[in-house]
CSV table of N, CA, C and O and ligand atoms in Angstrom, one decimal:
chain,number,residue,atom,x,y,z
O,185,MET,N,51.4,4.7,-0.4
O,185,MET,CA,50.3,5.1,0.5
O,185,MET,C,50.3,6.6,0.5
O,185,MET,O,51.3,7.3,0.8
O,186,ASP,N,49.1,7.3,0.2
O,186,ASP,CA,49.1,8.7,0.2
O,186,ASP,C,48.9,9.2,1.7
O,186,ASP,O,48.6,8.4,2.6
O,187,ARG,N,49.1,10.5,1.9
O,187,ARG,CA,49.1,11.1,3.2
O,187,ARG,C,47.8,10.9,4.0
O,187,ARG,O,47.8,10.6,5.2
O,188,ASP,N,46.7,11.1,3.3
O,188,ASP,CA,45.4,11.0,4.0
O,188,ASP,C,45.2,9.5,4.5
O,188,ASP,O,44.7,9.3,5.6
O,189,ARG,N,45.5,8.6,3.6
O,189,ARG,CA,45.3,7.2,4.0
O,189,ARG,C,46.3,6.8,5.1
O,189,ARG,O,45.9,6.1,6.0
O,190,GLU,N,47.5,7.3,5.0
O,190,GLU,CA,48.5,7.1,6.1
O,190,GLU,C,48.0,7.6,7.4
O,190,GLU,O,48.1,6.9,8.4
O,191,ARG,N,47.4,8.7,7.4
O,191,ARG,CA,46.8,9.3,8.7
O,191,ARG,C,45.7,8.4,9.2
O,191,ARG,O,45.6,8.2,10.4
O,192,LEU,N,44.8,8.0,8.3
O,192,LEU,CA,43.7,7.2,8.7
O,192,LEU,C,44.2,5.8,9.3
O,192,LEU,O,43.7,5.4,10.4
O,193,VAL,N,45.1,5.3,8.6
O,193,VAL,CA,45.7,4.0,9.1
O,193,VAL,C,46.3,4.1,10.4
O,193,VAL,O,46.1,3.3,11.3
O,194,ALA,N,47.1,5.2,10.6
O,194,ALA,CA,47.8,5.5,11.9
O,194,ALA,C,46.8,5.6,13.0
O,194,ALA,O,47.0,5.1,14.1
O,195,ALA,N,45.7,6.4,12.7
O,195,ALA,CA,44.6,6.6,13.7
O,195,ALA,C,44.0,5.3,14.1
O,195,ALA,O,43.7,5.0,15.3
O,196,ASN,N,43.7,4.4,13.1
O,196,ASN,CA,43.1,3.1,13.3
O,196,ASN,C,44.0,2.2,14.2
O,196,ASN,O,43.6,1.6,15.1
O,197,GLU,N,45.3,2.3,13.9
O,197,GLU,CA,46.3,1.4,14.6
O,197,GLU,C,46.4,1.9,16.1
O,197,GLU,O,46.4,1.1,17.0
O,198,ALA,N,46.4,3.2,16.3
O,198,ALA,CA,46.4,3.8,17.6
O,198,ALA,C,45.2,3.4,18.4
O,198,ALA,O,45.3,3.0,19.6
O,199,LEU,N,44.0,3.4,17.7
O,199,LEU,CA,42.8,2.9,18.4
O,199,LEU,C,42.9,1.5,18.8
O,199,LEU,O,42.5,1.1,19.9
O,200,ALA,N,43.4,0.6,17.9
O,200,ALA,CA,43.5,-0.8,18.2
O,200,ALA,C,44.4,-1.0,19.4
O,200,ALA,O,44.2,-1.8,20.3
O,201,ARG,N,45.5,-0.2,19.5
O,201,ARG,CA,46.4,-0.3,20.6
O,201,ARG,C,45.8,0.1,21.9
O,201,ARG,O,46.0,-0.4,23.0
O,202,ARG,N,44.9,1.2,21.8
O,202,ARG,CA,44.2,1.6,23.0
O,202,ARG,C,43.2,0.5,23.5
O,202,ARG,O,43.1,0.3,24.7
O,203,VAL,N,42.5,-0.1,22.6
O,203,VAL,CA,41.6,-1.2,22.9
O,203,VAL,C,42.4,-2.3,23.6
O,203,VAL,O,42.0,-2.8,24.6
O,204,ASN,N,43.5,-2.7,23.0
O,204,ASN,CA,44.3,-3.7,23.6
O,204,ASN,C,44.9,-3.4,24.9
O,204,ASN,O,45.0,-4.3,25.8
O,205,ASP,N,45.2,-2.1,25.1
O,205,ASP,CA,45.7,-1.7,26.5
O,205,ASP,C,44.5,-1.9,27.5
O,205,ASP,O,44.8,-2.3,28.6
O,206,ALA,N,43.3,-1.6,27.1
O,206,ALA,CA,42.2,-1.8,28.0
O,206,ALA,C,42.0,-3.3,28.3
O,206,ALA,O,41.7,-3.7,29.4
O,207,ILE,N,42.1,-4.1,27.3
O,207,ILE,CA,42.1,-5.6,27.5
O,207,ILE,C,43.1,-6.0,28.5
O,207,ILE,O,42.9,-6.8,29.4
O,208,ASP,N,44.3,-5.5,28.3
O,208,ASP,CA,45.5,-5.8,29.1
O,208,ASP,C,45.2,-5.4,30.6
O,208,ASP,O,45.5,-6.1,31.5
O,209,ARG,N,44.6,-4.2,30.8
O,209,ARG,CA,44.3,-3.7,32.1
O,209,ARG,C,43.3,-4.6,32.8
O,209,ARG,O,43.2,-4.6,34.1
O,210,GLY,N,42.4,-5.3,32.0
O,210,GLY,CA,41.4,-6.1,32.6
O,210,GLY,C,41.9,-7.4,33.3
O,210,GLY,O,41.1,-8.2,33.8
O,211,HIS,N,43.2,-7.6,33.2
O,211,HIS,CA,43.7,-8.9,33.7
O,211,HIS,C,44.1,-8.8,35.2
O,211,HIS,O,44.5,-7.7,35.7
O,212,TRP,N,44.0,-9.9,35.9
O,212,TRP,CA,44.4,-9.9,37.3
O,212,TRP,C,45.8,-10.5,37.3
O,212,TRP,O,46.3,-11.2,36.4
O,213,PRO,N,46.6,-10.1,38.3
O,213,PRO,CA,47.9,-10.7,38.4
O,213,PRO,C,47.8,-12.2,38.4
O,213,PRO,O,46.9,-12.8,39.0
O,214,GLY,N,48.8,-12.8,37.7
O,214,GLY,CA,48.7,-14.3,37.7
O,214,GLY,C,48.1,-14.8,36.4
O,214,GLY,O,48.2,-15.9,36.0
O,215,GLU,N,47.5,-13.9,35.6
O,215,GLU,CA,46.8,-14.3,34.4
O,215,GLU,C,47.7,-14.0,33.1
O,215,GLU,O,47.2,-14.1,32.0
O,216,GLU,N,48.9,-13.6,33.4
O,216,GLU,CA,49.8,-13.2,32.3
O,216,GLU,C,50.1,-14.3,31.2
O,216,GLU,O,50.5,-14.0,30.1
O,217,ASP,N,49.9,-15.5,31.6
O,217,ASP,CA,50.2,-16.6,30.7
O,217,ASP,C,48.9,-17.3,30.1
O,217,ASP,O,49.0,-18.3,29.5
O,218,GLN,N,47.8,-16.6,30.3
O,218,GLN,CA,46.5,-17.1,29.8
O,218,GLN,C,46.2,-16.5,28.4
O,218,GLN,O,46.4,-15.3,28.2
O,219,GLY,N,45.9,-17.4,27.4
O,219,GLY,CA,45.5,-16.9,26.1
O,219,GLY,C,44.4,-15.9,26.2
O,219,GLY,O,43.4,-16.1,26.9
O,220,THR,N,44.6,-14.8,25.5
O,220,THR,CA,43.6,-13.7,25.5
O,220,THR,C,43.4,-13.2,24.1
O,220,THR,O,44.3,-13.2,23.3
O,221,ALA,N,42.2,-12.7,23.8
O,221,ALA,CA,41.9,-12.1,22.5
O,221,ALA,C,42.3,-10.7,22.4
O,221,ALA,O,41.7,-9.9,23.1
O,222,TYR,N,43.2,-10.4,21.6
O,222,TYR,CA,43.6,-9.0,21.3
O,222,TYR,C,43.2,-8.6,19.9
O,222,TYR,O,43.0,-9.5,19.1
O,223,ARG,N,42.9,-7.3,19.7
O,223,ARG,CA,42.5,-6.8,18.4
O,223,ARG,C,43.7,-6.8,17.4
O,223,ARG,O,44.8,-6.4,17.8
O,224,CYS,N,43.5,-7.2,16.2
O,224,CYS,CA,44.5,-7.1,15.2
O,224,CYS,C,44.9,-5.6,15.0
O,224,CYS,O,44.0,-4.8,14.9
O,225,GLU,N,46.2,-5.3,14.9
O,225,GLU,CA,46.6,-4.0,14.8
O,225,GLU,C,47.1,-3.6,13.4
O,225,GLU,O,48.0,-2.8,13.2
O,226,CYS,N,46.5,-4.3,12.4
O,226,CYS,CA,47.0,-4.1,11.0
O,226,CYS,C,46.5,-2.8,10.4
O,226,CYS,O,45.8,-2.0,10.9
O,227,THR,N,46.9,-2.6,9.1
O,227,THR,CA,46.6,-1.4,8.4
O,227,THR,C,45.2,-1.4,7.7
O,227,THR,O,44.8,-0.4,7.2
O,228,ARG,N,44.5,-2.5,7.8
O,228,ARG,CA,43.2,-2.6,7.2
O,228,ARG,C,42.2,-1.9,8.0
O,228,ARG,O,42.0,-2.3,9.2
O,229,LEU,N,41.5,-0.9,7.5
O,229,LEU,CA,40.6,-0.1,8.3
O,229,LEU,C,39.3,-0.9,8.7
O,229,LEU,O,38.7,-0.5,9.7
O,230,ASP,N,39.0,-1.9,8.0
O,230,ASP,CA,37.7,-2.7,8.4
O,230,ASP,C,38.1,-4.0,9.1
O,230,ASP,O,37.2,-4.9,9.2
O,231,CYS,N,39.3,-4.1,9.6
O,231,CYS,CA,39.7,-5.4,10.2
O,231,CYS,C,39.1,-5.5,11.6
O,231,CYS,O,39.4,-4.6,12.4
O,232,ASN,N,38.4,-6.6,11.9
O,232,ASN,CA,37.9,-6.9,13.2
O,232,ASN,C,38.5,-8.2,13.8
O,232,ASN,O,37.9,-8.8,14.7
O,233,ARG,N,39.5,-8.7,13.2
O,233,ARG,CA,40.1,-9.9,13.6
O,233,ARG,C,40.6,-9.9,15.1
O,233,ARG,O,41.1,-8.9,15.5
O,234,LEU,N,40.5,-11.0,15.7
O,234,LEU,CA,41.0,-11.1,17.1
O,234,LEU,C,42.2,-12.1,17.0
O,234,LEU,O,42.1,-13.1,16.3
O,235,LEU,N,43.2,-11.8,17.8
O,235,LEU,CA,44.4,-12.7,17.8
O,235,LEU,C,44.5,-13.2,19.2
O,235,LEU,O,44.2,-12.5,20.2
O,236,GLU,N,44.9,-14.5,19.3
O,236,GLU,CA,45.1,-15.0,20.7
O,236,GLU,C,46.6,-15.1,21.0
O,236,GLU,O,47.4,-15.7,20.4
O,237,LEU,N,46.9,-14.3,22.1
O,237,LEU,CA,48.2,-14.4,22.6
O,237,LEU,C,48.1,-14.1,24.1
O,237,LEU,O,47.0,-13.7,24.6
O,238,THR,N,49.2,-14.3,24.8
O,238,THR,CA,49.1,-14.1,26.3
O,238,THR,C,49.4,-12.7,26.6
O,238,THR,O,50.2,-12.0,25.8
O,239,PRO,N,49.0,-12.1,27.7
O,239,PRO,CA,49.4,-10.8,28.1
O,239,PRO,C,50.9,-10.6,28.2
O,239,PRO,O,51.4,-9.6,27.8
O,240,ALA,N,51.6,-11.6,28.6
O,240,ALA,CA,53.1,-11.6,28.6
O,240,ALA,C,53.6,-11.4,27.2
O,240,ALA,O,54.5,-10.6,27.0
O,241,GLU,N,53.1,-12.1,26.2
O,241,GLU,CA,53.6,-12.0,24.9
O,241,GLU,C,53.2,-10.6,24.3
O,241,GLU,O,54.0,-10.0,23.6
O,242,TYR,N,52.0,-10.1,24.6
O,242,TYR,CA,51.6,-8.8,24.1
O,242,TYR,C,52.5,-7.7,24.7
O,242,TYR,O,52.9,-6.8,24.0
O,243,GLU,N,52.8,-7.8,26.0
O,243,GLU,CA,53.7,-6.9,26.6
O,243,GLU,C,55.1,-6.8,25.9
O,243,GLU,O,55.7,-5.8,25.8
O,244,ARG,N,55.6,-8.0,25.5
O,244,ARG,CA,56.9,-8.0,24.8
O,244,ARG,C,56.8,-7.3,23.5
O,244,ARG,O,57.8,-6.6,23.1
O,245,VAL,N,55.7,-7.3,22.8
O,245,VAL,CA,55.6,-6.6,21.6
O,245,VAL,C,55.5,-5.1,21.9
O,245,VAL,O,56.2,-4.3,21.3
O,246,ARG,N,54.7,-4.7,22.9
O,246,ARG,CA,54.5,-3.3,23.2
O,246,ARG,C,55.7,-2.6,23.8
O,246,ARG,O,55.8,-1.4,23.9
O,247,ALA,N,56.7,-3.4,24.3
O,247,ALA,CA,57.9,-2.9,24.8
O,247,ALA,C,58.6,-2.0,23.8
O,247,ALA,O,59.4,-1.2,24.1
O,248,HIS,N,58.3,-2.3,22.5
O,248,HIS,CA,58.9,-1.5,21.4
O,248,HIS,C,57.8,-0.7,20.7
O,248,HIS,O,56.9,-1.3,20.2
O,249,PRO,N,57.9,0.6,20.8
O,249,PRO,CA,56.8,1.5,20.3
O,249,PRO,C,56.5,1.3,18.8
O,249,PRO,O,55.4,1.6,18.3
O,250,ARG,N,57.5,0.8,18.0
O,250,ARG,CA,57.2,0.7,16.6
O,250,ARG,C,56.7,-0.7,16.2
O,250,ARG,O,56.4,-1.0,15.0
O,251,ARG,N,56.5,-1.6,17.2
O,251,ARG,CA,56.1,-2.9,16.9
O,251,ARG,C,54.6,-3.1,17.1
O,251,ARG,O,54.0,-2.5,18.0
O,252,LEU,N,53.9,-3.8,16.2
O,252,LEU,CA,52.5,-4.1,16.3
O,252,LEU,C,52.3,-5.6,16.1
O,252,LEU,O,53.1,-6.3,15.5
O,253,VAL,N,51.1,-6.1,16.5
O,253,VAL,CA,50.8,-7.5,16.4
O,253,VAL,C,49.6,-7.6,15.4
O,253,VAL,O,48.6,-6.8,15.5
O,254,VAL,N,49.8,-8.4,14.4
O,254,VAL,CA,48.7,-8.6,13.4
O,254,VAL,C,48.4,-10.0,13.1
O,254,VAL,O,49.2,-10.9,13.4
O,255,PHE,N,47.2,-10.3,12.5
O,255,PHE,CA,46.8,-11.6,12.1
O,255,PHE,C,47.8,-12.0,10.9
O,255,PHE,O,48.1,-11.2,10.1
O,256,PRO,N,48.1,-13.3,10.9
O,256,PRO,CA,49.0,-13.8,9.7
O,256,PRO,C,48.4,-13.4,8.4
O,256,PRO,O,47.2,-13.7,8.1
O,257,GLY,N,49.2,-12.8,7.5
O,257,GLY,CA,48.7,-12.3,6.2
O,257,GLY,C,48.2,-10.9,6.2
O,257,GLY,O,48.1,-10.3,5.2
O,258,HIS,N,48.1,-10.3,7.4
O,258,HIS,CA,47.7,-8.9,7.5
O,258,HIS,C,48.8,-7.9,7.6
O,258,HIS,O,48.7,-6.7,7.7
O,259,GLU,N,50.1,-8.4,7.5
O,259,GLU,CA,51.2,-7.5,7.5
O,259,GLU,C,51.2,-6.7,6.2
O,259,GLU,O,50.7,-7.2,5.2
O,260,CYS,N,51.8,-5.5,6.2
O,260,CYS,CA,51.9,-4.6,5.1
O,260,CYS,C,53.3,-4.4,4.7
O,260,CYS,O,54.0,-3.5,5.3
O,261,PRO,N,53.9,-5.2,3.8
O,261,PRO,CA,55.3,-5.2,3.6
O,261,PRO,C,55.8,-3.8,3.0
O,261,PRO,O,57.0,-3.5,3.1
O,262,GLU,N,54.9,-3.0,2.5
O,262,GLU,CA,55.2,-1.7,2.0
O,262,GLU,C,55.8,-0.8,3.1
O,262,GLU,O,56.7,0.0,2.9
O,263,VAL,N,55.3,-1.0,4.4
O,263,VAL,CA,55.8,-0.1,5.5
O,263,VAL,C,56.2,-0.9,6.7
O,263,VAL,O,56.6,-0.2,7.7
O,264,GLU,N,56.1,-2.2,6.7
O,264,GLU,CA,56.4,-3.0,7.9
O,264,GLU,C,57.4,-4.1,7.5
O,264,GLU,O,57.4,-4.7,6.5
O,265,SER,N,58.2,-4.5,8.5
O,265,SER,CA,59.1,-5.7,8.4
O,265,SER,C,58.6,-6.7,9.4
O,265,SER,O,58.2,-6.3,10.5
O,266,VAL,N,58.6,-8.0,9.1
O,266,VAL,CA,58.2,-9.0,10.0
O,266,VAL,C,59.3,-9.3,11.0
O,266,VAL,O,60.5,-9.6,10.6
O,267,ILE,N,59.0,-9.2,12.2
O,267,ILE,CA,60.0,-9.5,13.3
O,267,ILE,C,59.9,-11.0,13.7
O,267,ILE,O,60.9,-11.7,13.9
O,268,ARG,N,58.6,-11.5,13.9
O,268,ARG,CA,58.4,-12.8,14.3
O,268,ARG,C,57.1,-13.3,13.8
O,268,ARG,O,56.1,-12.7,13.9
O,269,ALA,N,57.1,-14.5,13.2
O,269,ALA,CA,55.9,-15.1,12.6
O,269,ALA,C,55.5,-16.3,13.4
O,269,ALA,O,56.3,-17.3,13.5
O,270,MET,N,54.3,-16.3,14.1
O,270,MET,CA,53.8,-17.4,14.9
O,270,MET,C,52.6,-17.9,14.2
O,270,MET,O,52.0,-17.2,13.3
O,271,PRO,N,52.1,-19.1,14.5
O,271,PRO,CA,50.9,-19.6,13.8
O,271,PRO,C,49.7,-18.7,14.0
O,271,PRO,O,48.9,-18.5,13.1
O,272,ALA,N,49.6,-18.1,15.2
O,272,ALA,CA,48.4,-17.3,15.5
O,272,ALA,C,48.5,-15.8,15.3
O,272,ALA,O,47.5,-15.1,15.2
O,273,TYR,N,49.7,-15.3,15.2
O,273,TYR,CA,49.9,-13.9,15.0
O,273,TYR,C,51.3,-13.6,14.5
O,273,TYR,O,52.2,-14.4,14.5
O,274,VAL,N,51.5,-12.4,13.9
O,274,VAL,CA,52.8,-12.0,13.4
O,274,VAL,C,53.1,-10.6,14.0
O,274,VAL,O,52.3,-9.7,14.2
O,275,VAL,N,54.4,-10.5,14.5
O,275,VAL,CA,54.9,-9.3,15.0
O,275,VAL,C,55.6,-8.5,13.9
O,275,VAL,O,56.5,-9.1,13.3
O,276,VAL,N,55.1,-7.3,13.7
O,276,VAL,CA,55.8,-6.5,12.6
O,276,VAL,C,56.3,-5.2,13.3
O,276,VAL,O,55.9,-4.8,14.3
O,277,ALA,N,57.3,-4.6,12.5
O,277,ALA,CA,57.9,-3.3,13.0
O,277,ALA,C,57.7,-2.3,11.8
O,277,ALA,O,58.0,-2.6,10.7
O,278,LYS,N,57.2,-1.2,12.2
O,278,LYS,CA,57.0,-0.1,11.2
O,278,LYS,C,58.4,0.5,10.8
O,278,LYS,O,59.2,0.7,11.7
O,279,ARG,N,58.5,0.7,9.5
O,279,ARG,CA,59.8,1.3,9.0
O,279,ARG,C,59.6,2.8,8.7
O,279,ARG,O,58.5,3.3,8.5
O,280,GLY,N,60.7,3.6,8.7
O,280,GLY,CA,60.7,4.9,8.3
O,280,GLY,C,59.6,5.8,8.8
O,280,GLY,O,59.4,5.8,10.0
O,281,GLU,N,59.0,6.6,7.9
O,281,GLU,CA,57.9,7.5,8.3
O,281,GLU,C,56.8,6.8,9.2
O,281,GLU,O,56.4,7.3,10.2
O,282,ALA,N,56.3,5.7,8.7
O,282,ALA,CA,55.3,4.9,9.4
O,282,ALA,C,55.7,4.6,10.8
O,282,ALA,O,55.0,4.6,11.8
O,283,GLY,N,57.0,4.3,11.0
O,283,GLY,CA,57.6,4.0,12.3
O,283,GLY,C,57.5,5.2,13.2
O,283,GLY,O,57.2,5.1,14.4
O,284,ALA,N,57.9,6.3,12.7
O,284,ALA,CA,57.9,7.6,13.5
O,284,ALA,C,56.5,7.9,13.9
O,284,ALA,O,56.2,8.3,15.0
O,285,VAL,N,55.5,7.7,13.0
O,285,VAL,CA,54.1,7.9,13.3
O,285,VAL,C,53.6,7.0,14.4
O,285,VAL,O,53.0,7.4,15.4
O,286,ALA,N,53.9,5.7,14.3
O,286,ALA,CA,53.6,4.7,15.3
O,286,ALA,C,54.1,5.1,16.6
O,286,ALA,O,53.4,4.9,17.7
O,287,GLU,N,55.3,5.5,16.6
O,287,GLU,CA,56.0,5.9,17.9
O,287,GLU,C,55.3,7.1,18.5
O,287,GLU,O,55.0,7.1,19.7
O,288,ALA,N,55.0,8.1,17.7
O,288,ALA,CA,54.3,9.3,18.2
O,288,ALA,C,52.9,9.1,18.7
O,288,ALA,O,52.4,9.7,19.6
O,289,ASP,N,52.2,8.1,18.0
O,289,ASP,CA,50.9,7.8,18.4
O,289,ASP,C,50.7,6.8,19.5
O,289,ASP,O,49.6,6.4,19.9
O,290,ASP,N,51.8,6.3,20.0
O,290,ASP,CA,51.8,5.3,21.1
O,290,ASP,C,51.0,5.8,22.3
O,290,ASP,O,51.5,6.8,22.9
O,291,PRO,N,49.8,5.3,22.6
O,291,PRO,CA,49.0,5.8,23.7
O,291,PRO,C,49.7,5.7,25.1
O,291,PRO,O,49.3,6.3,26.0
O,292,ARG,N,50.8,4.9,25.2
O,292,ARG,CA,51.5,4.8,26.4
O,292,ARG,C,52.4,5.9,26.8
O,292,ARG,O,53.0,5.9,27.8
O,293,ASP,N,52.7,6.8,25.8
O,293,ASP,CA,53.6,7.9,26.1
O,293,ASP,C,53.1,8.9,27.0
O,293,ASP,O,51.9,9.3,26.9
T,436,ZN,ZN1,44.0,-7.2,10.6
């Protein structure tokens, strides 16, 4: 991946995480175990896929700044390792440079 594309991808992922944070904030206490549509956080710039997971599951992913949640098949083995594969979503961890960028771009910092 060249540098320009890497930057674009990182910006896109940071945006997806901000959208998902907003989705998360829209929940009332007690709704942590209800299936919710989150945006796919993959490297595809034109991806509009929604993933169904519970706010509690999403929080477990976001507890690690290098981890992202993507639609099955949207993982990018070039820069990501699969942490957990579920039928509805896959948790990936960014490696190396991409990991440092994901950490720096985490909107929760
Ligand atoms: Zn995707």
